[in-house]
Amino acid sequence: LQQRFEKIHILDYKPDAKKTDKTSAEQLFLYALAISKRTRIPLRKITCAYFDDKNYYEFSLWIVKYYKH
């Protein structure tokens, strides 16, 4: 975890990030939800990233909407 520019950044090293894109994003999304719920930091202030020695993928969660049924 890092705090930069008034945002929380969740960073996760994956040995082969290019091949694990969907599962990595899902895992980071769950981490972000847990952090948001526990700390009451809005999802719009959380950015997720996963990387390896050659690749870096980053996404923000501010466009994600949660609907309770």
Coordinates of C-alpha atoms in Angstrom, one line a residue:
L1 CA 0.0 0.0 0.0
Q2 CA 1.1 3.5 -0.8
Q3 CA -0.4 6.9 -0.3
R4 CA 0.3 9.3 -3.1
F5 CA -1.5 12.4 -4.3
E6 CA -4.4 12.0 -1.8
K7 CA -5.1 8.5 -3.1
I8 CA -4.4 5.0 -1.8
H9 CA -2.5 2.8 -4.2
I10 CA -2.7 -1.0 -3.8
L11 CA 0.3 -2.5 -5.5
D12 CA 0.8 -6.2 -6.2
Y13 CA 3.8 -7.9 -7.8
K14 CA 2.9 -10.9 -10.0
P15 CA 5.7 -12.9 -11.5
D16 CA 3.9 -13.1 -14.9
A17 CA 1.6 -10.1 -14.8
K18 CA 0.7 -10.2 -18.5
K19 CA -0.8 -13.7 -18.2
T20 CA -2.8 -13.1 -15.0
D21 CA -4.6 -9.9 -15.9
K22 CA -8.2 -11.0 -15.1
T23 CA -7.4 -12.8 -11.8
S24 CA -5.1 -10.1 -10.7
A25 CA -7.7 -7.4 -11.3
E26 CA -10.3 -9.4 -9.5
Q27 CA -8.0 -10.0 -6.5
L28 CA -7.1 -6.3 -6.3
F29 CA -10.7 -5.3 -6.6
L30 CA -11.6 -7.4 -3.5
Y31 CA -8.6 -5.9 -1.6
A32 CA -9.9 -2.4 -2.5
L33 CA -13.4 -3.2 -1.4
A34 CA -12.1 -4.6 1.9
I35 CA -9.9 -1.5 2.5
S36 CA -12.7 0.8 1.6
K37 CA -15.2 -0.8 3.9
R38 CA -12.8 -1.1 6.8
T39 CA -11.3 2.4 6.6
R40 CA -14.3 4.2 5.0
I41 CA -12.1 5.5 2.2
P42 CA -14.3 5.9 -0.9
L43 CA -13.4 3.6 -3.8
R44 CA -12.8 6.7 -6.0
K45 CA -9.7 7.4 -3.8
I46 CA -8.3 3.9 -4.4
T47 CA -6.1 2.9 -7.3
C48 CA -5.0 -0.6 -8.0
A49 CA -1.9 -1.8 -9.9
Y50 CA -0.1 -5.1 -10.6
F51 CA 3.2 -5.5 -12.2
D52 CA 6.2 -7.7 -13.0
D53 CA 9.7 -6.8 -14.1
K54 CA 8.5 -5.7 -17.6
N55 CA 4.9 -4.8 -17.3
Y56 CA 2.7 -2.4 -15.2
Y57 CA -1.1 -2.4 -15.2
E58 CA -3.1 0.2 -13.3
F59 CA -6.8 0.8 -12.9
S60 CA -9.1 3.0 -10.8
L61 CA -12.3 1.9 -9.1
W62 CA -14.2 5.2 -9.2
I63 CA -16.4 4.0 -12.1
V64 CA -17.3 0.8 -10.3
K65 CA -20.8 0.7 -9.0
Y66 CA -22.1 -1.7 -6.4
Y67 CA -25.7 -2.6 -6.5
K68 CA -27.3 -4.4 -3.6
H69 CA -30.2 -6.6 -4.5

